[in-house]
Structure formats: structure tokens, C-alpha cells
mmCIF file of C-alpha atoms in Angstrom:
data_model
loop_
_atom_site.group_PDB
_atom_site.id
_atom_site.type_symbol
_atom_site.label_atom_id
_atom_site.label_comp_id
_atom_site.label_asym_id
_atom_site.label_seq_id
_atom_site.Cartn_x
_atom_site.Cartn_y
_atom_site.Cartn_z
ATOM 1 C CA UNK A 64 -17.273 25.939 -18.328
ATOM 2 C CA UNK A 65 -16.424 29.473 -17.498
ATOM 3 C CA UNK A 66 -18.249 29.428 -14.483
ATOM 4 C CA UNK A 67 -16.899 26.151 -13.272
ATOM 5 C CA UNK A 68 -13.189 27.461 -14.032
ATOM 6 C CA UNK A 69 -13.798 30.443 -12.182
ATOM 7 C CA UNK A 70 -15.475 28.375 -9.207
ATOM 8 C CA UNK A 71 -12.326 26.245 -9.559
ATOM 9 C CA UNK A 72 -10.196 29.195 -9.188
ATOM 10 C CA UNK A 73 -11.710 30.861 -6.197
ATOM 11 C CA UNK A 74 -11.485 27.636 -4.082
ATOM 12 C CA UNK A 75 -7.336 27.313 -5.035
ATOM 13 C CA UNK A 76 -6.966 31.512 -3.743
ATOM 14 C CA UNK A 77 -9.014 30.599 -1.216
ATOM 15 C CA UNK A 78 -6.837 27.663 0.379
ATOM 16 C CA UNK A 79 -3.744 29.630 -0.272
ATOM 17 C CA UNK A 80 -5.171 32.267 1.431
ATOM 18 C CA UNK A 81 -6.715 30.812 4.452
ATOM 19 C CA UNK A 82 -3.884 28.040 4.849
ATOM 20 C CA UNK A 83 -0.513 28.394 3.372
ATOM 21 C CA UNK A 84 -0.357 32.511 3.821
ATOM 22 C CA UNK A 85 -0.811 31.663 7.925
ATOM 23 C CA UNK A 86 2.256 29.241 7.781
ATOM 24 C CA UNK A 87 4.570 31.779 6.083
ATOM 25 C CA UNK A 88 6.583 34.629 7.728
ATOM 26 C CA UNK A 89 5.707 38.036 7.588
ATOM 27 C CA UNK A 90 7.899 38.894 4.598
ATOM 28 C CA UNK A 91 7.472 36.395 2.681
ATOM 29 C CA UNK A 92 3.425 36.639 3.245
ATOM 30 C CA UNK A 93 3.571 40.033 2.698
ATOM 31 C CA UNK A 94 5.207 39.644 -1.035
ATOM 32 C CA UNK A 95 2.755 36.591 -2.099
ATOM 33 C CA UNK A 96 0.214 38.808 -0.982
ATOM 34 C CA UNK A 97 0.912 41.331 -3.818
ATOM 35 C CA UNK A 98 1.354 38.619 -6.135
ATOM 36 C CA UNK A 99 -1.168 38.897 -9.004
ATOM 37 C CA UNK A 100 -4.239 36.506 -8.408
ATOM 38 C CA UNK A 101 -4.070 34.818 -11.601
ATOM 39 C CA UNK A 102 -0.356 34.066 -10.708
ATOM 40 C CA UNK A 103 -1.685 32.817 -7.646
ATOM 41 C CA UNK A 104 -3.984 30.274 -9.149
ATOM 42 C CA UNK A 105 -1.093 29.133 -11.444
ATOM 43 C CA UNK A 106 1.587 28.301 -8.360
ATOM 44 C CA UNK A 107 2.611 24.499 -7.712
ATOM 45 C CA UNK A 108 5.251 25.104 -5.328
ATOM 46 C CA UNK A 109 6.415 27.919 -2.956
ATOM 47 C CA UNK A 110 10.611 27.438 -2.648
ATOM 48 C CA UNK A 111 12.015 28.599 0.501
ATOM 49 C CA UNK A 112 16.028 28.411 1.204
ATOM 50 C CA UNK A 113 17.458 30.240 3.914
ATOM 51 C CA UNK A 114 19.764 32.756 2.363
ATOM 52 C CA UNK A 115 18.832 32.649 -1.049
ATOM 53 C CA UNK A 116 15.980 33.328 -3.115
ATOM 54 C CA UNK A 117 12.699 33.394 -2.788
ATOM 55 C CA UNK A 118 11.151 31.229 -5.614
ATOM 56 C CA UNK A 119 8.012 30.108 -7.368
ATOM 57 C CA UNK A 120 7.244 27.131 -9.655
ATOM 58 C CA UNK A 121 4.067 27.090 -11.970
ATOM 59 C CA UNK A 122 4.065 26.073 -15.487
ATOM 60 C CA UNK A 123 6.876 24.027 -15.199
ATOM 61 C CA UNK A 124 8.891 26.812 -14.836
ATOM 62 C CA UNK A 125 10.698 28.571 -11.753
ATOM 63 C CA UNK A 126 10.741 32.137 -10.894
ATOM 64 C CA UNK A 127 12.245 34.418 -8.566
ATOM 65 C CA UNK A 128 10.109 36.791 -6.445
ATOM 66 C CA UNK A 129 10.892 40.555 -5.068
ATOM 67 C CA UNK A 130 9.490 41.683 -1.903
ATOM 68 C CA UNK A 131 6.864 43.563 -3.879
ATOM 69 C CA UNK A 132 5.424 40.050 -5.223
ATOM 70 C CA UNK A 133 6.903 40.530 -8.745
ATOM 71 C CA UNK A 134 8.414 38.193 -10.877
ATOM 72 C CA UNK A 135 12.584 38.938 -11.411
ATOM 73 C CA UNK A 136 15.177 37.397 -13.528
ATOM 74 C CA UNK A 137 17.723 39.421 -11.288
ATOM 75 C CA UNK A 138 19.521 37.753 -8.341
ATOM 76 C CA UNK A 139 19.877 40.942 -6.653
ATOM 77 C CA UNK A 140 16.230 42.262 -7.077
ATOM 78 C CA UNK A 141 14.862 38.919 -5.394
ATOM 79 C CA UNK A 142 14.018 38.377 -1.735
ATOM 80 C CA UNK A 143 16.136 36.653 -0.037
ATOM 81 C CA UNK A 144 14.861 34.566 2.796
ATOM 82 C CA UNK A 145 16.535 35.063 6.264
ATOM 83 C CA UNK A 146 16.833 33.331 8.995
ATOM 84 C CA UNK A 147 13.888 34.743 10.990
ATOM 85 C CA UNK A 148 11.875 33.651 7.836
ATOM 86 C CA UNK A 149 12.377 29.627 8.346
ATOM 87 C CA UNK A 150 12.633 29.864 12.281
ATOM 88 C CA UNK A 151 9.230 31.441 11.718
ATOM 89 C CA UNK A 152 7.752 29.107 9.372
ATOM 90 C CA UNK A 153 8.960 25.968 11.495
ATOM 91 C CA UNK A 154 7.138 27.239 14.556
ATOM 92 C CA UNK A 155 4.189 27.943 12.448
ATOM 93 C CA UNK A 156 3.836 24.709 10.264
ATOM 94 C CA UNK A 157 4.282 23.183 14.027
ATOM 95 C CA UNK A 158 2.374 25.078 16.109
ATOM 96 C CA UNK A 159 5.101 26.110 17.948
ATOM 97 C CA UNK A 160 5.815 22.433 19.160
ATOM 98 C CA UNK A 161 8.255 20.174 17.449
ATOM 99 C CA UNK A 162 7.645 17.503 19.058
ATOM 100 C CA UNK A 163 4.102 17.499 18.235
ATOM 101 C CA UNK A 164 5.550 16.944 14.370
ATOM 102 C CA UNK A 165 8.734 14.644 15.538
ATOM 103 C CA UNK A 166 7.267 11.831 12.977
ATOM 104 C CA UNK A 167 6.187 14.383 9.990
ATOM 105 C CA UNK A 168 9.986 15.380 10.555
ATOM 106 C CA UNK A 169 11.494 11.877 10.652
ATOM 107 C CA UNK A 170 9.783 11.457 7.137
ATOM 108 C CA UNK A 171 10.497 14.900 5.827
ATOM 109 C CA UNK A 172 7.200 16.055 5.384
ATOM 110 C CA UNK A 173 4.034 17.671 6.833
ATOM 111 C CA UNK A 174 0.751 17.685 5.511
ATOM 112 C CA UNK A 175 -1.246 21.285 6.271
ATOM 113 C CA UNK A 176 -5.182 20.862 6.439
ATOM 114 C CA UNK A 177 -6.457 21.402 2.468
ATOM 115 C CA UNK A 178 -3.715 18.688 1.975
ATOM 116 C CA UNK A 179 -1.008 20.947 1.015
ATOM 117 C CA UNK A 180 2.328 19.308 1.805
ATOM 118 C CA UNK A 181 5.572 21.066 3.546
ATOM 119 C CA UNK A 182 8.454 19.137 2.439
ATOM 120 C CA UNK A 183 11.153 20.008 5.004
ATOM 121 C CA UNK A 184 15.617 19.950 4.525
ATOM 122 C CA UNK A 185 18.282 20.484 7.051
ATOM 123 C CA UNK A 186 20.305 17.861 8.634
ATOM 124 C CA UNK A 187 19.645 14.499 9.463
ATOM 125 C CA UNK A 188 19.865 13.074 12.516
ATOM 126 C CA UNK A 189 20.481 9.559 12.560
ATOM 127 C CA UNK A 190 19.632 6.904 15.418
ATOM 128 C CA UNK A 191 20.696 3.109 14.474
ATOM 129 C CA UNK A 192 21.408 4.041 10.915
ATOM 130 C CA UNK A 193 17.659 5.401 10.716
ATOM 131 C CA UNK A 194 16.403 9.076 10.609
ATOM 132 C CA UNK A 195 15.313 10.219 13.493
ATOM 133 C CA UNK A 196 14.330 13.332 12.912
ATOM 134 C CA UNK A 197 15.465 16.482 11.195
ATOM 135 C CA UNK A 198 17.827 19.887 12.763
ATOM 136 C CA UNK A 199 18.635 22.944 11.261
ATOM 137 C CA UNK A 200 15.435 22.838 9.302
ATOM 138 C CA UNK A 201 16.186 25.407 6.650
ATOM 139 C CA UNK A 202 14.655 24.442 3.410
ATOM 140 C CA UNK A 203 11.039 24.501 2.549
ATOM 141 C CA UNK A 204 8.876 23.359 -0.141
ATOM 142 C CA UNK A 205 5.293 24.208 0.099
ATOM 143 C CA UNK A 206 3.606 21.639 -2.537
ATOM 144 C CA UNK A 207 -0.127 23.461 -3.690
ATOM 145 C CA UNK A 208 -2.696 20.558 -3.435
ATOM 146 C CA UNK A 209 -4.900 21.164 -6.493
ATOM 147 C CA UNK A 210 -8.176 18.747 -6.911
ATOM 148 C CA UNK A 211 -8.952 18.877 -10.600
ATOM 149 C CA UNK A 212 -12.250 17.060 -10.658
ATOM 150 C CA UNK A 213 -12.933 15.676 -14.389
ATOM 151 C CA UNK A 214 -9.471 14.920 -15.365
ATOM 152 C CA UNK A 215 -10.324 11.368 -15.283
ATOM 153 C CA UNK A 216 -13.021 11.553 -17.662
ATOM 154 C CA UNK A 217 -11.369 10.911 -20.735
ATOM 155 C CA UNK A 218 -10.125 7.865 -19.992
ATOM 156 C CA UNK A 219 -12.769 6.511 -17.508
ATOM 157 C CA UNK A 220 -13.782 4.360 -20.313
ATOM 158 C CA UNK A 221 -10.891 2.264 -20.825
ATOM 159 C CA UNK A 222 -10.171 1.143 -17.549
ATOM 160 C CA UNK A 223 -14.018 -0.386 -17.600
ATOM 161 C CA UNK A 224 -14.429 -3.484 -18.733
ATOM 162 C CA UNK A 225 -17.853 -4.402 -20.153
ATOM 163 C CA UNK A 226 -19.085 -6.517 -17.825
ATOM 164 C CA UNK A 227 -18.751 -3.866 -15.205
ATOM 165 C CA UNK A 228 -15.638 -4.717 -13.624
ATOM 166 C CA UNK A 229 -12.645 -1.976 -13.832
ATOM 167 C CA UNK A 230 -9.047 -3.347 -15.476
ATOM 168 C CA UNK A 231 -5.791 -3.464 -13.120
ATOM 169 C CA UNK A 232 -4.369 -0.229 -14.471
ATOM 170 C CA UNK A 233 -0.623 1.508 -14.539
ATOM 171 C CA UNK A 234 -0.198 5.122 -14.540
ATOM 172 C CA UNK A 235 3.330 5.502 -16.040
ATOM 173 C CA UNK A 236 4.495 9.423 -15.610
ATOM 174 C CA UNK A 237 7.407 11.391 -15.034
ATOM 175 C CA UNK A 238 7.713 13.849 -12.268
ATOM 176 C CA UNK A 239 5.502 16.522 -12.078
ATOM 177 C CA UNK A 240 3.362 15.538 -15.141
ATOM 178 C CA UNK A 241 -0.119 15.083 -13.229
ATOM 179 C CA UNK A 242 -0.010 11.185 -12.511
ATOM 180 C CA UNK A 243 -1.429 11.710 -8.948
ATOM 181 C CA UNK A 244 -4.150 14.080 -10.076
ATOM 182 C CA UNK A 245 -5.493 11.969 -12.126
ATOM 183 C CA UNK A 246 -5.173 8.872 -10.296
ATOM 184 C CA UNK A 247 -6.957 10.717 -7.679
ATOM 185 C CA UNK A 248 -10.036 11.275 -9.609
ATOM 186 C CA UNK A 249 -10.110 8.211 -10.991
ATOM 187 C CA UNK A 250 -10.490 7.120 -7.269
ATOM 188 C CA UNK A 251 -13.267 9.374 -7.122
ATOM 189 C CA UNK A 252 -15.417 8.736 -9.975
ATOM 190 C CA UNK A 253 -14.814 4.775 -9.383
ATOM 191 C CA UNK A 254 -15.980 5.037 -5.744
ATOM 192 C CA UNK A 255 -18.962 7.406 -6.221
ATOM 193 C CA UNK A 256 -19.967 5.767 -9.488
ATOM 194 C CA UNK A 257 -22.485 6.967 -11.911
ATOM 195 C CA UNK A 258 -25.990 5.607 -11.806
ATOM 196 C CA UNK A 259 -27.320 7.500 -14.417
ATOM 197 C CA UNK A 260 -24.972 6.190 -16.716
ATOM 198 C CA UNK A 261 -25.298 2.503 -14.979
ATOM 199 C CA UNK A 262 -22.172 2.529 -13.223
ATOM 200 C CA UNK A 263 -22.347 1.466 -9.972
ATOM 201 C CA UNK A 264 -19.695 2.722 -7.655
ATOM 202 C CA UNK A 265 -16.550 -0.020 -5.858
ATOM 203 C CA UNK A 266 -15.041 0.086 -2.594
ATOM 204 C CA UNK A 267 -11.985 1.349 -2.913
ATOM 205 C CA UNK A 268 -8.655 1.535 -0.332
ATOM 206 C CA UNK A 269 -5.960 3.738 -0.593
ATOM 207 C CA UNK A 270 -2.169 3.285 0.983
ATOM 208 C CA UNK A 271 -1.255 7.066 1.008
ATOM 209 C CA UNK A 272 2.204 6.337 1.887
ATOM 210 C CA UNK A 273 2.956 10.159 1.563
ATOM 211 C CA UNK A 274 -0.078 11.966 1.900
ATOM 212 C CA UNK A 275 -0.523 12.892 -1.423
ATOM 213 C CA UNK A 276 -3.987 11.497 -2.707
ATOM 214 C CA UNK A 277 -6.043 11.775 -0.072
ATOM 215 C CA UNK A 278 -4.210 14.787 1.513
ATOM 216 C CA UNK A 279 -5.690 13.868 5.127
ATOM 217 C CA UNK A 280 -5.403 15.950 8.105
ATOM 218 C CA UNK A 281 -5.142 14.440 11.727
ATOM 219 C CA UNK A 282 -7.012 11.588 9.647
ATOM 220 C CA UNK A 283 -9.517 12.948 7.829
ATOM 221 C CA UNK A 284 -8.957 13.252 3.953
ATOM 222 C CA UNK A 285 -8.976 16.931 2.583
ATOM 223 C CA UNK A 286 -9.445 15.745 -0.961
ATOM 224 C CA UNK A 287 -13.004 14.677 -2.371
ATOM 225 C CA UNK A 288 -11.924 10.506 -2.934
ATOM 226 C CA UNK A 289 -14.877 9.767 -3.120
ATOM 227 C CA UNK A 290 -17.966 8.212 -0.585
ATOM 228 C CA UNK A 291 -16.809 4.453 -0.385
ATOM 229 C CA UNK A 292 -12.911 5.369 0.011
ATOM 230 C CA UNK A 293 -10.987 4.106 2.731
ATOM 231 C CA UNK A 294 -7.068 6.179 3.623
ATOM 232 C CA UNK A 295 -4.819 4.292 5.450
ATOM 233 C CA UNK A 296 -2.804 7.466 5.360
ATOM 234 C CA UNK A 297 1.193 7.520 5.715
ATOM 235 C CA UNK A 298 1.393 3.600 5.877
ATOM 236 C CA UNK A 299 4.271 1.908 3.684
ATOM 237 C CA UNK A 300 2.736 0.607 0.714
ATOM 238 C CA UNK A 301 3.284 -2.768 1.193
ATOM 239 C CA UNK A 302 2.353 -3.227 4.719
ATOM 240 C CA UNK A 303 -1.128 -0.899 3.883
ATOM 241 C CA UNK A 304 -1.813 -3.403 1.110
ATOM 242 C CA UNK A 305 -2.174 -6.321 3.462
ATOM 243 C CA UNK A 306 -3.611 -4.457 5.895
ATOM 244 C CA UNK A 307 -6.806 -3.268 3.939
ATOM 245 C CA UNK A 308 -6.810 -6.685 2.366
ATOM 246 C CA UNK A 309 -7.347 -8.386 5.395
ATOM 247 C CA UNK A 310 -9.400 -5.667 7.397
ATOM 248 C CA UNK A 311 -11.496 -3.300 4.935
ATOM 249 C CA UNK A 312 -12.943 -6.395 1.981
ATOM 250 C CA UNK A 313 -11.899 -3.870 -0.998
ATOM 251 C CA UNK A 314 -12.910 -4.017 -4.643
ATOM 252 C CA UNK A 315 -9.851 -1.940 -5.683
ATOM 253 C CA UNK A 316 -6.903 -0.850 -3.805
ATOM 254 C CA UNK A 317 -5.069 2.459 -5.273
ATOM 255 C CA UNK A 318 -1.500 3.474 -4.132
ATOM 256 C CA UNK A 319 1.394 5.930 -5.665
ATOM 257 C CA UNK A 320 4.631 5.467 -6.815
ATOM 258 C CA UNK A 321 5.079 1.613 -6.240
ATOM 259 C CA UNK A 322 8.516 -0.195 -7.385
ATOM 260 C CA UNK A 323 10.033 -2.360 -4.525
ATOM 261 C CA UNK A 324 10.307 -5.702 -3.847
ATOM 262 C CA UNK A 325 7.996 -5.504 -1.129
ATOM 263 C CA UNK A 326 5.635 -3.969 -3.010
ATOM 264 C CA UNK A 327 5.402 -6.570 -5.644
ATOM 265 C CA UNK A 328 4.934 -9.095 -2.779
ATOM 266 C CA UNK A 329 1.674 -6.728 -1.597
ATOM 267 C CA UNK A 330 0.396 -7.012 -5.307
ATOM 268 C CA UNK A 331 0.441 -10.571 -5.594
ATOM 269 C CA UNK A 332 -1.541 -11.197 -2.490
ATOM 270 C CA UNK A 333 -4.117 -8.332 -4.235
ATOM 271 C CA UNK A 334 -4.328 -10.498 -6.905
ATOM 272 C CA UNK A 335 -4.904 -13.814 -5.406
ATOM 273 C CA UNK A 336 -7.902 -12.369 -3.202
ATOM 274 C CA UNK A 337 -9.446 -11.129 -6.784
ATOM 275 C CA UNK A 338 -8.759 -7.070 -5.208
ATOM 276 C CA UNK A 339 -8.088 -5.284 -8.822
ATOM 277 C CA UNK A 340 -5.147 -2.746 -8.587
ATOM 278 C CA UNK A 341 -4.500 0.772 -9.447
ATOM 279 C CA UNK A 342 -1.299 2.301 -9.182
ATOM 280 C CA UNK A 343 1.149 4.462 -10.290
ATOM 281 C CA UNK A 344 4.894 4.410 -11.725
ATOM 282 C CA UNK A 345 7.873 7.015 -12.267
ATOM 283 C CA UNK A 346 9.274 6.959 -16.031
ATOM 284 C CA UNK A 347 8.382 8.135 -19.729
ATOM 285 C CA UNK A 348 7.163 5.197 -21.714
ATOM 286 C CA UNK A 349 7.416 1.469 -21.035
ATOM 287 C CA UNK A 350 10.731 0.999 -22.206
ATOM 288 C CA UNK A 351 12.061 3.160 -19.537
ATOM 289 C CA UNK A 352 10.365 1.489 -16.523
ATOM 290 C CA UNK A 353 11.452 -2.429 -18.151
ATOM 291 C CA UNK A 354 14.772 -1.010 -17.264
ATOM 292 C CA UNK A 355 14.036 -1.564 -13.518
ATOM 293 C CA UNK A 356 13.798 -5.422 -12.460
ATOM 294 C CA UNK A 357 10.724 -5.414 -10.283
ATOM 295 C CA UNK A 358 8.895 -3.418 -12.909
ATOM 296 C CA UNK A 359 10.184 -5.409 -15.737
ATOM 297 C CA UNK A 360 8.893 -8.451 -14.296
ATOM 298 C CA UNK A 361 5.181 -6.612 -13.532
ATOM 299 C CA UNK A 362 4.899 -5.972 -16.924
ATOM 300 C CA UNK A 363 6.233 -9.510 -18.232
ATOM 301 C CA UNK A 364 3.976 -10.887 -16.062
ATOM 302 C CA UNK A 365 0.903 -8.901 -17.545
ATOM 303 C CA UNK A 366 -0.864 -8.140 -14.642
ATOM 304 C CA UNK A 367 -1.628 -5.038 -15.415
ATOM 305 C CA UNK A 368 -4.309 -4.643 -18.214
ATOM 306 C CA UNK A 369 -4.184 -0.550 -19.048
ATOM 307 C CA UNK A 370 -1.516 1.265 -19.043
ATOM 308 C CA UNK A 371 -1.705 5.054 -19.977
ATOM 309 C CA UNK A 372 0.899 7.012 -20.219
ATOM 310 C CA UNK A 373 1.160 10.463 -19.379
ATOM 311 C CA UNK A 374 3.723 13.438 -19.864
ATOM 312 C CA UNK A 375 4.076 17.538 -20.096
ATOM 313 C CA UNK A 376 3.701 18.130 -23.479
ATOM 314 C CA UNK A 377 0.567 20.201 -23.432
ATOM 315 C CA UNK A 378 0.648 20.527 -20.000
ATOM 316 C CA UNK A 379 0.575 18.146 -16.770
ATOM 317 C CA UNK A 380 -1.695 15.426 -17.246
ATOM 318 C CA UNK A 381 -0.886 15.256 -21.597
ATOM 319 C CA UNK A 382 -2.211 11.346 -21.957
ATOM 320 C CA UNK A 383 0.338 10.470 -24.598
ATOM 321 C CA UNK A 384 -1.470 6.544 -25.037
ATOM 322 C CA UNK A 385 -3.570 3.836 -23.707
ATOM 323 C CA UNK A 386 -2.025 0.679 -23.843
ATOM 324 C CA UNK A 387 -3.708 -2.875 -23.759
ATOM 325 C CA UNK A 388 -1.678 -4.237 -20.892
ATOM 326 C CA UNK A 389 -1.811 -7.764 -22.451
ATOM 327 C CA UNK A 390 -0.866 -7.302 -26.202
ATOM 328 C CA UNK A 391 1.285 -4.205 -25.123
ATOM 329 C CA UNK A 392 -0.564 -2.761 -28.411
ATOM 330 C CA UNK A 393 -1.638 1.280 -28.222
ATOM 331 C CA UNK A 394 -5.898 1.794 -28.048
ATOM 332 C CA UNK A 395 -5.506 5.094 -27.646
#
């Protein structure tokens, strides 16, 4: 276990290393740099807002950063990012052409190769009521893609039914709690399969709407998903649905985040081809999510047949229950 932690660790300081430290200004390299490695492994997101500072999240928690890559409670003892800091970045996340991004800026976000995300702020610029694209970019979030390969494993099990075939399963999470994480290795372990414990591996599609699970770059995905995985990668949910439905014969589709009228419309044509679903939702327990109409009528409908529900409370990825999506009664 030591060894694979360590193994783990030296492939996240790597791909900070080789790929976000190249897309950050001098100063602001130059100060990450000196941040302790251990910190390094730790970091989720790398804030960046012109004229204020510099921040870190990681452990749920945000910190401030000097220019010596030290942690600060002090306003005045941070690094504040200039100007020539985001003008900097922007040319570097785009490779000095904007218009080679124009559609990562329209949706506010760019995906780096590793599948790190850049989420992007300034102002809007607006074209028939629609975003356009984005000016006066100066707001950064670098989001730390983070495979955790095994967080699946303990509840593998319950989305299996006996017979072989896997359960229509809801991920219900709040923010930040580890929901896509483990979604994404359940994608894995469900399309490589395990013959030596006789389970044969599904074709599986995934509507990456925002480049989060498969993390692809010009295409091809960063993260391990697994060998019979197909992306369709930055495709609305609902339209990637149909679209794999009628083009790529799945066993499973997997998507994030779903909740719109749209998508219910998507899941229902799942369903009626026999394509079992695995998705994701925003909220703390059930009784939250009922709150919202589209989800309220998912789960009065009882298509989905495990729901586990995750939080923070030990840490992203806590699996606070399994529930039997039928009798709404907790098996784990």
C-alpha cells in the first residue's frame, strides 16, 4: 500500500509539474515551485484573481500563498497576482492564439492534456442572448485532475446484480465531495471487468458534457476509463445520450451532473432500448434532490435501483449509504 501511495503520488507532482507549472506565469510558477511536495500532492485547485491573492484549495480548505510558496493567513504577506500574471497565463493555456480556444471560451473552460481543467471569468460577451465568448479574462481556476483508481471498490458489489447485469445507479453528492472520482472508476472497473473474479467487462459510453471524466485532450481521454469506453466529449447530455444510443450499441451509458428536462427525455429513450444508466446528481441525501421536479419524478418513478450517497465527512468520497432504489430502504 505504501508503495502504491507513493507511486500514486509521484504521478500527481509529476502532472503538476510537467503541465500546469508551463501554463502559469513566472511568479506565480516560481512560488508553487517552493511549495512543499507533500502540499503539492494535496492541491485541488490553484485560484488566480487579478489583483488579489494568490490562493490554494486542498482539504477542503483555502489558503493564501507568499511568493516564497508558503502558506499565510496575512493579506499583506500573500502574492498578489498582477496583470502580467493572467495576460500571461491566457496566452499560455492558448498557445498564444485565442481563437484557437474561441469555443473552450464560449463555455468557460479549457481542458489541459492530463485532463486538468482551466475554468476561465471576465466578461461575457453576448451574441443573440448567447455567450459568445469571454473578454477581460481575469480569473482562473486551475481544477487538479486526480485518478484515484480503487475508489470504486467498495461498492462495486452493489451495483451488480447476480445474474451479471449492473443496476441503474444514482450518485447523489454535494460539491466537491468526490462524486466524479468515483463515478469515474466505476466506469473503469465496469468496462475492463474482472475475469478472474468472473466478471466480464460492458461497453460503456460516456457524455462528458464538461470534460471532467474522461478529461480528453484534442479527443483522446487522459484518464484510464477503461478499454471498451467510448467519450463523446463536451456534448450536452441529452443530445450525447441519443447519439451513442443510436451510433455506439452501449451496455451502459455514464454522464455527470444530470437534472433537466431534456435530460430526463435522454433517460427514457436509455431505458426503452434496455441501455442501463449511471449518473450523477448535486444534493446531500434524497430528500434534498425530491425538492427539484425532474428529480422528484426520477426517483418516484424508480428507475434508478442504487443510490449511494456520498459526502465530506471523512474526506471526499465518505459513502454515507447504499440505498435500494426500489424500497428506498438503506443496504449499506
Amino acid at each position: 500500500m505504501l508503495i502504491e501511495n507513493q507511486e500514486k503520488k509521484n504521478k500527481t507532482i509529476i502532472s503538476i509539474e510537467n503541465i500546469i507549472f508551463p501554463s502559469l506565469s513566472k511568479n506565480i510558477r516560481a512560488s508553487l515551485e517552493k511549495l512543499d511536495r507533500g502540499c503539492l500532492q494535496k492541491v485541488e485547485e490553484i485560484r488566480i484573481r487579478e489583483n488579489r491573492p494568490l490562493m490554494l484549495s486542498l482539504n477542503n480548505k483555502d489558503y493564501m500563498l507568499t511568493k516564497d510558496g508558503k502558506f499565510t493567513n496575512f493579506l499583506e504577506d500573500s502574492y498578489i497576482v498582477k496583470k502580467e500574471d493572467t495576460a500571461n497565463i491566457l496566452q499560455l493555456i492558448s498557445d498564444y492564439s485565442l481563437y484557437a480556444i474561441e469555443e473552450e471560451l464560449r463555455n468557460g473552460f479549457i481542458t489541459l492534456k492530463g485532463g486538468h481543467r482551466v475554468g476561465l471569468t471576465g466578461k461575457a460577451v453576448l451574441e443573440n442572448g448567447k455567450i459568445r465568448t469571454l473578454k477581460y479574462i481575469s480569473g482562473f481556476n486551475f481544477r487538479i485532475s486526480k485518478e484515484i483508481k480503487g475508489v470504486a471498490n467498495p461498492v462495486i458489489s452493489y451495483i451488480r446484480h447476480p445474474e451479471e447485469e449492473i443496476y441503474h445507479t444514482l450518485i447523489i453528492s454535494p460539491p466537491q465531495c468526490g462524486k466524479t472520482t468515483l463515478l469515474r472508476d466505476l466506469i473503469r472497473q465496469i468496462s475492463n471487468g474482472n475475469e478472474k473474479n468472473g466478471f466480464k467487462g460492458y461497453k460503456v459510453g460516456i457524455v462528458d458534457e464538461r470534460s471532467e471524466l474522461a478529461g480528453c485532450y484534442k479527443g483522446v481521454p487522459q484518464n484510464d476509463i477503461g478499454i471498451r469506453t467510448d467519450v463523446l466529449d463536451a456534448c450536452p447530455k441529452a443530445q450525447g445520450m441519443i447519439m451513442l444510443i443510436r451510433s455506439m450499441s452501449p451496455h451502459i451509458i455514464a454522464t455527470d451532473e444530470i437534472g433537466s428536462r431534456e435530460d430526463m427525455e435522454a433517460i427514457e429513450e436509455a431505458l426503452n432500448a434496455g441501455i442501463k444508466l449511471i449518473t450523477t446528481v448535486h444534493g446531500k441525501n434524497i430528500d434534498e434532490i425530491i425538492r427539484k421536479p425532474v428529480l422528484r419524478e426520477i426517483i418516484q418513478k424508480k428507475i434508478f435501483q442504487r443510490m449511494i450517497v456520498l459526502s465530506n465527512r471523512k474526506g471526499p468520497g465518505t459513502i454515507e449509504e447504499i440505498i435500494e432504489g426500489i424500497t428506498l430502504k438503506k443496504i449499506k
